[in-house]
Tab-separated table of C-alpha atoms in Angstrom:
chain	number	residue	atom	x	y	z
A	1	UNK	CA	158.873	69.220	91.054
A	2	UNK	CA	159.595	65.583	91.151
A	3	UNK	CA	156.012	64.736	90.337
A	4	UNK	CA	156.037	67.106	87.476
A	5	UNK	CA	159.235	65.653	86.119
A	6	UNK	CA	157.795	62.158	86.469
A	7	UNK	CA	154.655	63.261	84.622
A	8	UNK	CA	156.629	64.705	81.741
A	9	UNK	CA	158.702	61.498	81.501
A	10	UNK	CA	155.585	59.370	81.385
A	11	UNK	CA	153.749	61.634	78.891
A	12	UNK	CA	156.640	62.064	76.498
A	13	UNK	CA	158.124	58.502	76.961
A	14	UNK	CA	161.471	59.955	78.133
A	15	UNK	CA	163.788	58.155	80.524
A	16	UNK	CA	165.325	61.172	82.204
A	17	UNK	CA	163.638	64.496	82.848
A	18	UNK	CA	165.173	67.273	84.791
A	19	UNK	CA	163.321	70.596	85.566
A	20	UNK	CA	165.745	73.641	85.508
A	21	UNK	CA	163.184	76.435	85.884
A	22	UNK	CA	159.565	76.827	87.048
A	23	UNK	CA	158.516	80.448	87.371
A	24	UNK	CA	155.300	82.422	87.288
A	25	UNK	CA	154.875	84.607	84.273
A	26	UNK	CA	152.888	87.884	84.328
A	27	UNK	CA	149.249	88.209	83.305
A	28	UNK	CA	146.169	86.027	83.822
A	29	UNK	CA	143.957	86.375	86.868
A	30	UNK	CA	141.959	83.216	86.197
A	31	UNK	CA	144.854	81.104	84.813
A	32	UNK	CA	148.399	81.174	85.769
A	33	UNK	CA	151.200	80.629	83.355
A	34	UNK	CA	154.583	79.296	84.317
A	35	UNK	CA	157.744	79.391	82.315
A	36	UNK	CA	159.083	75.819	82.450
A	37	UNK	CA	162.613	74.846	81.265
A	38	UNK	CA	163.287	71.191	81.239
A	39	UNK	CA	165.915	68.835	80.070
A	40	UNK	CA	164.278	65.871	78.449
A	41	UNK	CA	166.665	62.948	77.789
A	42	UNK	CA	169.442	65.569	77.588
A	43	UNK	CA	167.517	67.903	75.238
A	44	UNK	CA	166.581	71.352	76.491
A	45	UNK	CA	162.946	72.318	76.041
A	46	UNK	CA	161.382	75.731	76.656
A	47	UNK	CA	157.818	75.243	77.700
A	48	UNK	CA	154.797	76.916	79.359
A	49	UNK	CA	152.718	75.295	81.980
A	50	UNK	CA	149.206	76.778	82.084
A	51	UNK	CA	147.083	75.994	85.114
A	52	UNK	CA	144.011	77.205	86.946
A	53	UNK	CA	144.661	79.824	89.579
A	54	UNK	CA	144.151	77.887	92.823
A	55	UNK	CA	141.919	80.506	94.555
A	56	UNK	CA	139.331	80.724	91.850
A	57	UNK	CA	136.267	78.844	90.778
A	58	UNK	CA	136.751	77.876	87.122
A	59	UNK	CA	134.427	80.328	85.463
A	60	UNK	CA	136.104	80.266	82.077
A	61	UNK	CA	136.895	77.291	79.847
A	62	UNK	CA	138.578	74.373	81.584
A	63	UNK	CA	142.265	73.725	80.855
A	64	UNK	CA	141.311	70.436	79.203
A	65	UNK	CA	138.978	72.225	76.857
A	66	UNK	CA	141.583	74.930	76.034
A	67	UNK	CA	144.096	72.112	75.286
A	68	UNK	CA	141.598	70.438	72.865
A	69	UNK	CA	141.114	73.893	71.069
A	70	UNK	CA	144.904	74.373	70.819
A	71	UNK	CA	145.309	70.935	69.388
A	72	UNK	CA	142.557	71.466	66.843
A	73	UNK	CA	144.184	74.778	65.830
A	74	UNK	CA	147.680	73.358	65.650
A	75	UNK	CA	146.444	70.505	63.504
A	76	UNK	CA	144.657	73.062	61.233
A	77	UNK	CA	148.058	74.723	60.604
A	78	UNK	CA	147.368	77.759	62.842
A	79	UNK	CA	150.486	79.303	64.346
A	80	UNK	CA	149.883	78.384	67.988
A	81	UNK	CA	152.347	77.106	70.600
A	82	UNK	CA	152.414	73.391	70.132
A	83	UNK	CA	150.221	71.764	72.808
A	84	UNK	CA	152.050	68.790	74.345
A	85	UNK	CA	150.486	67.211	77.336
A	86	UNK	CA	147.510	67.844	79.749
A	87	UNK	CA	146.463	66.402	83.116
A	88	UNK	CA	143.634	66.759	85.616
A	89	UNK	CA	145.669	65.062	88.290
A	90	UNK	CA	145.557	67.548	91.174
A	91	UNK	CA	148.645	65.984	92.919
A	92	UNK	CA	151.073	67.189	90.263
A	93	UNK	CA	150.874	70.983	90.498
A	94	UNK	CA	147.779	71.442	92.599
A	95	UNK	CA	145.355	72.228	89.776
A	96	UNK	CA	144.468	70.926	86.300
A	97	UNK	CA	147.130	72.044	83.731
A	98	UNK	CA	148.559	71.539	80.371
A	99	UNK	CA	152.052	72.083	78.859
A	100	UNK	CA	152.809	73.677	75.512
A	101	UNK	CA	155.990	74.912	73.826
A	102	UNK	CA	156.952	78.529	74.648
A	103	UNK	CA	156.638	81.068	71.837
A	104	UNK	CA	158.833	84.268	71.815
A	105	UNK	CA	157.690	87.727	71.021
A	106	UNK	CA	155.476	90.586	72.242
A	107	UNK	CA	151.642	90.950	72.263
A	108	UNK	CA	151.379	94.478	73.616
A	109	UNK	CA	148.913	96.227	71.238
A	110	UNK	CA	150.189	99.748	71.541
A	111	UNK	CA	153.752	98.704	70.901
A	112	UNK	CA	152.773	96.538	67.964
A	113	UNK	CA	150.919	99.285	66.083
A	114	UNK	CA	153.693	101.818	66.655
A	115	UNK	CA	156.861	99.806	66.326
A	116	UNK	CA	157.043	98.842	62.593
A	117	UNK	CA	160.218	96.844	63.276
A	118	UNK	CA	158.020	94.278	64.864
A	119	UNK	CA	156.432	91.642	62.562
A	120	UNK	CA	158.073	92.781	59.305
A	121	UNK	CA	156.350	94.617	56.459
A	122	UNK	CA	152.882	95.786	57.540
A	123	UNK	CA	151.004	94.870	54.319
A	124	UNK	CA	152.492	91.387	54.513
A	125	UNK	CA	151.656	91.178	58.241
A	126	UNK	CA	148.020	92.073	57.652
A	127	UNK	CA	147.793	89.384	54.993
A	128	UNK	CA	149.550	86.824	57.214
A	129	UNK	CA	146.994	87.572	59.991
A	130	UNK	CA	144.085	87.137	57.544
A	131	UNK	CA	145.564	83.796	56.508
A	132	UNK	CA	145.765	82.722	60.149
A	133	UNK	CA	142.106	83.584	60.598
A	134	UNK	CA	141.109	81.739	57.504
A	135	UNK	CA	143.019	78.645	58.785
A	136	UNK	CA	141.076	78.747	62.105
A	137	UNK	CA	137.879	78.902	60.086
A	138	UNK	CA	138.730	75.766	58.263
A	139	UNK	CA	137.678	73.906	61.428
A	140	UNK	CA	134.020	72.976	60.975
A	141	UNK	CA	131.339	70.821	62.678
A	142	UNK	CA	130.994	68.005	63.454
A	143	UNK	CA	134.039	67.706	65.764
A	144	UNK	CA	133.815	65.032	68.553
A	145	UNK	CA	137.021	66.561	70.118
A	146	UNK	CA	135.226	69.978	70.350
A	147	UNK	CA	131.861	68.583	71.513
A	148	UNK	CA	132.075	70.761	74.655
A	149	UNK	CA	131.535	73.896	72.574
A	150	UNK	CA	127.972	75.311	72.845
A	151	UNK	CA	125.730	75.686	69.791
A	152	UNK	CA	126.371	78.964	67.978
A	153	UNK	CA	125.560	81.997	70.110
A	154	UNK	CA	123.306	84.356	68.201
A	155	UNK	CA	123.208	88.122	68.551
A	156	UNK	CA	119.839	87.547	70.133
A	157	UNK	CA	121.428	85.404	72.868
A	158	UNK	CA	124.053	88.097	73.555
A	159	UNK	CA	121.475	90.835	73.701
A	160	UNK	CA	119.373	88.898	76.190
A	161	UNK	CA	122.349	88.278	78.316
A	162	UNK	CA	123.300	91.983	78.126
A	163	UNK	CA	119.763	93.070	79.121
A	164	UNK	CA	119.809	90.706	82.226
A	165	UNK	CA	123.208	92.151	83.191
A	166	UNK	CA	122.145	95.755	82.747
A	167	UNK	CA	119.020	95.221	84.747
A	168	UNK	CA	120.745	93.243	87.544
A	169	UNK	CA	123.336	96.134	87.979
A	170	UNK	CA	120.540	98.788	87.779
A	171	UNK	CA	122.069	100.555	84.795
A	172	UNK	CA	119.903	103.005	82.786
A	173	UNK	CA	121.977	103.723	79.711
A	174	UNK	CA	120.080	104.804	76.589
A	175	UNK	CA	123.191	104.636	74.280
A	176	UNK	CA	123.901	100.936	74.784
A	177	UNK	CA	120.250	100.184	74.856
A	178	UNK	CA	119.777	101.660	71.389
A	179	UNK	CA	122.694	99.768	70.242
A	180	UNK	CA	121.582	96.415	71.637
A	181	UNK	CA	118.160	96.794	70.178
A	182	UNK	CA	119.616	97.646	66.723
A	183	UNK	CA	121.892	94.575	66.899
A	184	UNK	CA	118.987	92.374	67.841
A	185	UNK	CA	116.752	93.701	64.952
A	186	UNK	CA	119.466	93.762	62.323
A	187	UNK	CA	121.199	90.429	63.016
A	188	UNK	CA	122.178	88.696	59.699
A	189	UNK	CA	121.311	85.062	59.413
A	190	UNK	CA	124.568	83.154	59.429
A	191	UNK	CA	125.453	81.756	56.022
A	192	UNK	CA	128.265	79.557	57.230
A	193	UNK	CA	129.218	78.127	60.598
A	194	UNK	CA	132.932	77.684	61.475
A	195	UNK	CA	135.118	77.653	64.501
A	196	UNK	CA	135.625	81.257	65.693
A	197	UNK	CA	138.415	82.483	67.875
A	198	UNK	CA	136.203	85.304	69.217
A	199	UNK	CA	139.049	87.383	70.511
A	200	UNK	CA	141.251	87.503	67.490
A	201	UNK	CA	142.712	91.010	67.650
A	202	UNK	CA	145.863	93.036	68.013
A	203	UNK	CA	147.003	92.388	71.522
A	204	UNK	CA	146.275	88.608	71.293
A	205	UNK	CA	149.029	87.511	68.908
A	206	UNK	CA	152.725	87.428	69.467
A	207	UNK	CA	155.100	89.023	67.018
A	208	UNK	CA	158.917	88.950	66.716
A	209	UNK	CA	160.999	90.836	64.172
A	210	UNK	CA	160.007	88.435	61.406
A	211	UNK	CA	156.279	87.958	61.868
A	212	UNK	CA	153.712	86.085	63.897
A	213	UNK	CA	154.934	83.581	66.443
A	214	UNK	CA	151.563	82.575	68.085
A	215	UNK	CA	147.800	83.247	68.102
A	216	UNK	CA	146.948	83.493	71.794
A	217	UNK	CA	143.928	83.471	74.164
A	218	UNK	CA	141.473	80.845	72.893
A	219	UNK	CA	139.103	80.854	75.934
A	220	UNK	CA	136.182	82.573	74.036
A	221	UNK	CA	136.303	80.202	70.990
A	222	UNK	CA	133.033	78.883	69.759
A	223	UNK	CA	130.992	78.267	66.557
A	224	UNK	CA	129.635	81.061	64.464
A	225	UNK	CA	129.736	83.173	61.263
A	226	UNK	CA	133.275	83.928	60.094
A	227	UNK	CA	132.384	87.613	59.652
A	228	UNK	CA	132.022	87.910	63.448
A	229	UNK	CA	135.830	87.393	63.781
A	230	UNK	CA	136.634	89.695	60.850
A	231	UNK	CA	134.478	92.408	62.470
A	232	UNK	CA	136.138	91.939	65.815
A	233	UNK	CA	139.531	92.217	64.294
A	234	UNK	CA	138.692	95.372	62.307
A	235	UNK	CA	136.681	97.148	65.044
A	236	UNK	CA	137.917	100.633	66.043
A	237	UNK	CA	138.465	99.564	69.677
A	238	UNK	CA	141.357	97.189	68.663
A	239	UNK	CA	143.354	99.605	66.564
A	240	UNK	CA	145.174	101.095	69.553
A	241	UNK	CA	145.233	104.645	68.305
A	242	UNK	CA	146.192	103.748	64.727
A	243	UNK	CA	142.693	104.391	63.542
A	244	UNK	CA	143.390	104.831	59.823
A	245	UNK	CA	144.709	101.268	59.632
A	246	UNK	CA	141.347	99.679	59.949
A	247	UNK	CA	142.618	96.181	59.990
A	248	UNK	CA	143.776	95.906	63.628
A	249	UNK	CA	145.896	99.064	63.506
A	250	UNK	CA	148.124	97.107	61.164
A	251	UNK	CA	146.922	97.343	57.561
A	252	UNK	CA	144.148	98.439	55.301
A	253	UNK	CA	140.817	96.796	55.436
A	254	UNK	CA	141.114	95.945	51.707
A	255	UNK	CA	144.419	94.227	52.149
A	256	UNK	CA	143.032	92.196	55.057
A	257	UNK	CA	139.783	91.274	53.235
A	258	UNK	CA	141.699	90.339	49.935
A	259	UNK	CA	144.148	88.112	51.768
A	260	UNK	CA	141.306	86.420	53.678
A	261	UNK	CA	139.447	85.824	50.466
A	262	UNK	CA	142.478	84.319	48.753
A	263	UNK	CA	143.097	82.008	51.677
A	264	UNK	CA	139.485	80.897	52.351
A	265	UNK	CA	137.806	81.089	49.015
A	266	UNK	CA	134.901	83.011	50.758
A	267	UNK	CA	133.879	86.456	49.567
A	268	UNK	CA	133.934	88.893	52.437
A	269	UNK	CA	130.579	90.776	52.872
A	270	UNK	CA	131.577	94.271	53.912
A	271	UNK	CA	128.073	95.024	55.327
A	272	UNK	CA	128.180	91.903	57.435
A	273	UNK	CA	131.593	92.888	58.724
A	274	UNK	CA	130.286	96.324	59.715
A	275	UNK	CA	127.387	94.808	61.557
A	276	UNK	CA	129.882	92.683	63.647
A	277	UNK	CA	132.020	95.785	64.225
A	278	UNK	CA	129.028	97.446	65.881
A	279	UNK	CA	128.516	94.188	67.735
A	280	UNK	CA	132.128	94.266	68.892
A	281	UNK	CA	131.693	97.653	70.514
A	282	UNK	CA	128.621	96.408	72.335
A	283	UNK	CA	130.259	93.203	73.433
A	284	UNK	CA	133.472	94.881	74.717
A	285	UNK	CA	131.303	97.566	76.284
A	286	UNK	CA	129.430	94.951	78.275
A	287	UNK	CA	132.675	93.171	79.228
A	288	UNK	CA	134.147	96.533	80.249
A	289	UNK	CA	131.142	97.195	82.557
A	290	UNK	CA	131.519	93.636	83.984
A	291	UNK	CA	135.213	94.248	84.782
A	292	UNK	CA	134.266	97.458	86.607
A	293	UNK	CA	131.799	95.475	88.628
A	294	UNK	CA	134.494	93.039	89.608
A	295	UNK	CA	136.161	95.901	91.324
A	296	UNK	CA	133.012	97.556	92.715
A	297	UNK	CA	131.759	94.343	94.218
A	298	UNK	CA	135.081	93.992	96.091
A	299	UNK	CA	135.861	90.747	94.242
A	300	UNK	CA	139.086	92.160	92.951
A	301	UNK	CA	140.388	95.677	93.913
A	302	UNK	CA	142.141	96.912	90.860
A	303	UNK	CA	142.889	100.386	89.300
A	304	UNK	CA	143.303	98.633	85.954
A	305	UNK	CA	139.822	97.217	86.045
A	306	UNK	CA	138.379	100.592	87.106
A	307	UNK	CA	140.148	102.297	84.168
A	308	UNK	CA	138.646	99.746	81.785
A	309	UNK	CA	135.297	101.098	82.910
A	310	UNK	CA	136.367	104.525	81.668
A	311	UNK	CA	136.378	103.172	78.151
A	312	UNK	CA	132.602	102.707	78.183
A	313	UNK	CA	131.821	106.209	76.823
A	314	UNK	CA	134.065	105.876	73.785
A	315	UNK	CA	132.779	102.316	73.069
A	316	UNK	CA	129.172	103.661	73.282
A	317	UNK	CA	130.178	106.530	71.019
A	318	UNK	CA	131.455	104.044	68.366
A	319	UNK	CA	128.354	101.850	68.754
A	320	UNK	CA	126.062	104.865	68.206
A	321	UNK	CA	128.199	105.688	65.093
A	322	UNK	CA	127.831	102.088	63.904
A	323	UNK	CA	123.975	102.072	64.091
A	324	UNK	CA	123.424	105.655	62.703
B	1	UNK	CA	131.257	122.097	91.504
B	2	UNK	CA	132.563	123.605	94.746
B	3	UNK	CA	134.677	126.783	94.982
B	4	UNK	CA	137.659	124.657	95.840
B	5	UNK	CA	137.559	122.773	92.516
B	6	UNK	CA	140.182	124.928	90.755
B	7	UNK	CA	142.675	124.381	93.545
B	8	UNK	CA	141.885	120.605	93.600
B	9	UNK	CA	142.333	120.544	89.858
B	10	UNK	CA	145.819	122.214	90.195
B	11	UNK	CA	146.695	119.667	92.844
B	12	UNK	CA	145.901	116.718	90.613
B	13	UNK	CA	147.595	118.333	87.625
B	14	UNK	CA	150.809	119.006	89.623
B	15	UNK	CA	150.750	115.435	91.094
B	16	UNK	CA	150.442	113.976	87.621
B	17	UNK	CA	153.306	116.179	86.225
B	18	UNK	CA	155.606	115.196	89.079
B	19	UNK	CA	154.773	111.543	88.503
B	20	UNK	CA	155.474	111.761	84.738
B	21	UNK	CA	158.407	114.089	84.727
B	22	UNK	CA	160.322	113.081	87.825
B	23	UNK	CA	159.425	109.567	88.762
B	24	UNK	CA	158.664	107.758	85.507
B	25	UNK	CA	162.092	108.422	83.979
B	26	UNK	CA	163.913	106.806	86.890
B	27	UNK	CA	161.490	103.944	87.296
B	28	UNK	CA	162.232	100.341	86.327
B	29	UNK	CA	160.309	99.447	83.138
B	30	UNK	CA	157.914	97.024	84.936
B	31	UNK	CA	156.765	99.881	87.208
B	32	UNK	CA	155.940	102.189	84.247
B	33	UNK	CA	152.821	100.433	83.351
B	34	UNK	CA	151.426	101.021	86.856
B	35	UNK	CA	152.577	104.674	86.682
B	36	UNK	CA	150.792	105.153	83.434
B	37	UNK	CA	147.585	103.762	85.064
B	38	UNK	CA	147.971	106.278	87.980
B	39	UNK	CA	148.684	109.209	85.636
B	40	UNK	CA	145.527	108.286	83.654
B	41	UNK	CA	143.371	108.136	86.818
B	42	UNK	CA	144.742	111.594	87.956
B	43	UNK	CA	143.919	113.056	84.572
B	44	UNK	CA	140.377	111.674	84.638
B	45	UNK	CA	139.786	112.943	88.209
B	46	UNK	CA	141.164	116.325	87.224
B	47	UNK	CA	138.791	116.637	84.242
B	48	UNK	CA	135.844	115.684	86.449
B	49	UNK	CA	136.487	118.894	88.382
B	50	UNK	CA	136.211	121.072	85.314
B	51	UNK	CA	132.974	122.963	84.450
B	52	UNK	CA	130.633	120.818	82.479
B	53	UNK	CA	127.774	123.218	82.502
B	54	UNK	CA	127.367	123.288	78.647
B	55	UNK	CA	127.454	119.489	78.356
B	56	UNK	CA	124.902	119.273	81.244
B	57	UNK	CA	122.575	121.751	79.478
B	58	UNK	CA	122.878	119.780	76.209
B	59	UNK	CA	121.800	116.631	78.110
B	60	UNK	CA	118.815	118.479	79.813
B	61	UNK	CA	117.737	119.970	76.430
B	62	UNK	CA	117.939	116.638	74.645
B	63	UNK	CA	115.921	114.993	77.497
B	64	UNK	CA	113.270	117.649	77.167
B	65	UNK	CA	112.495	116.491	73.655
B	66	UNK	CA	111.415	113.084	75.124
B	67	UNK	CA	108.475	114.169	77.249
B	68	UNK	CA	106.509	110.950	76.429
B	69	UNK	CA	108.801	109.130	78.752
B	70	UNK	CA	108.611	110.039	82.437
B	71	UNK	CA	112.129	108.685	83.186
B	72	UNK	CA	114.974	106.883	81.531
B	73	UNK	CA	113.668	103.406	82.648
B	74	UNK	CA	110.510	104.257	80.679
B	75	UNK	CA	112.497	105.300	77.714
B	76	UNK	CA	114.595	102.089	77.866
B	77	UNK	CA	111.394	99.933	78.098
B	78	UNK	CA	110.142	101.690	74.904
B	79	UNK	CA	113.502	101.000	73.122
B	80	UNK	CA	113.449	97.297	74.062
B	81	UNK	CA	109.782	96.931	73.025
B	82	UNK	CA	110.653	98.153	69.484
B	83	UNK	CA	108.565	101.369	69.812
B	84	UNK	CA	111.598	103.375	68.578
B	85	UNK	CA	112.862	100.995	65.819
B	86	UNK	CA	111.573	102.875	62.829
B	87	UNK	CA	112.846	106.293	61.830
B	88	UNK	CA	110.770	108.954	63.568
B	89	UNK	CA	111.049	112.220	65.459
B	90	UNK	CA	111.068	110.199	68.679
B	91	UNK	CA	113.869	107.871	67.491
B	92	UNK	CA	115.944	110.836	66.404
B	93	UNK	CA	115.319	112.513	69.792
B	94	UNK	CA	116.300	109.283	71.635
B	95	UNK	CA	119.604	108.987	69.584
B	96	UNK	CA	120.343	112.668	70.245
B	97	UNK	CA	119.782	112.307	73.971
B	98	UNK	CA	121.944	109.083	74.026
B	99	UNK	CA	124.678	111.090	72.133
B	100	UNK	CA	124.515	113.966	74.596
B	101	UNK	CA	124.843	111.643	77.566
B	102	UNK	CA	127.803	109.917	75.984
B	103	UNK	CA	129.466	113.306	75.229
B	104	UNK	CA	128.940	114.469	78.797
B	105	UNK	CA	130.928	111.318	79.862
B	106	UNK	CA	133.589	111.762	77.178
B	107	UNK	CA	134.319	115.256	78.476
B	108	UNK	CA	135.840	113.453	81.504
B	109	UNK	CA	137.111	110.200	80.153
B	110	UNK	CA	138.345	111.143	76.616
B	111	UNK	CA	137.742	114.678	75.460
B	112	UNK	CA	139.871	113.955	72.397
B	113	UNK	CA	136.851	112.237	71.018
B	114	UNK	CA	134.570	115.133	71.228
B	115	UNK	CA	133.672	117.053	68.042
B	116	UNK	CA	135.484	120.342	67.837
B	117	UNK	CA	133.624	123.245	69.491
B	118	UNK	CA	131.805	125.676	67.154
B	119	UNK	CA	133.002	129.157	67.967
B	120	UNK	CA	130.084	131.624	67.582
């Protein structure tokens, strides 16, 4: 802890740093989050330290890249925990890490769609979420600080990767095959390229009684058509049982579109959004299969991962509905 | 399905009821998430033991309409090649077969999503 205190002092320019609490928080198999309470020159700070899990090869985005994304989002006015300092020095906590302020609230999807005391008025909340998304989408190329992001991934790229995965794991599943082929043939040409969150959905933002306290989980971010994020947010699979509220189980599709249009100045093309909703069910369906395989291969024995696999039929069912 | 299936189904149903009615109420809240996962797993296993003869027949009938393809690998190759892109009898048959397969799985994983049964 002494090294960490010294790092915070050097990074913040403080003279006196004392660490009062450093405790593992729940969630995250690839990254670990620690609640970090520190006294910095006599002022209390509630922080989160996010580091790579020591046992794993870094398969997802590096902490340094995630830190750069958070900084870009924070500077664009997106409600994210303020990113403070990052380090690749392995001698401090044993892995690369960064430190951000701690946001309060809950992110549990099922609770959020059911408990209307969370996040204030639902129509307003849907509008606020649309505004957050529009703010993320103000980040555009070229960005030297985000040079690590790959060129935009097209639906064709996704379909090719999905075919390779389905072949490698010897799956013969006509439903997802019909869906993937349809997505490949019907892919709309992007009319605008912006920074996408690519996992912007109910379950990935924090709410307290008043509203949004943080947009979380930036590890899939990349360049692409803004309709992709809107489709992901509206897709049936992220409504957590509140299916009639098509915008994330929170509000009406129209309220979400209108607020997005007001905030962004872009007209939302409903047909494009519907395309990306079909894509969402295919993409989540492939991820669900990959999660199941992590268990089957013995990499990580987990009932939770196996149960994610049982979502495949309903995702396929929605996909078939989307391409009908 | 073996003759023991009804008893096995009872076993799983009772185990699930005990978990939900007697254990969950006295569990600390951080254990309830795990308990919900276990209850879900027991429900899925129990539904696997039910009779799915009708859904199996629906799959077989839908497959029979695709005689041009010797097996599913063959059908998938045709889908990927674009041979089934345009509306046709074969495309409709492929969609119907895919739907029947998905419904057979939903009967186990999430029967709430199945269309209501037509009573004749």
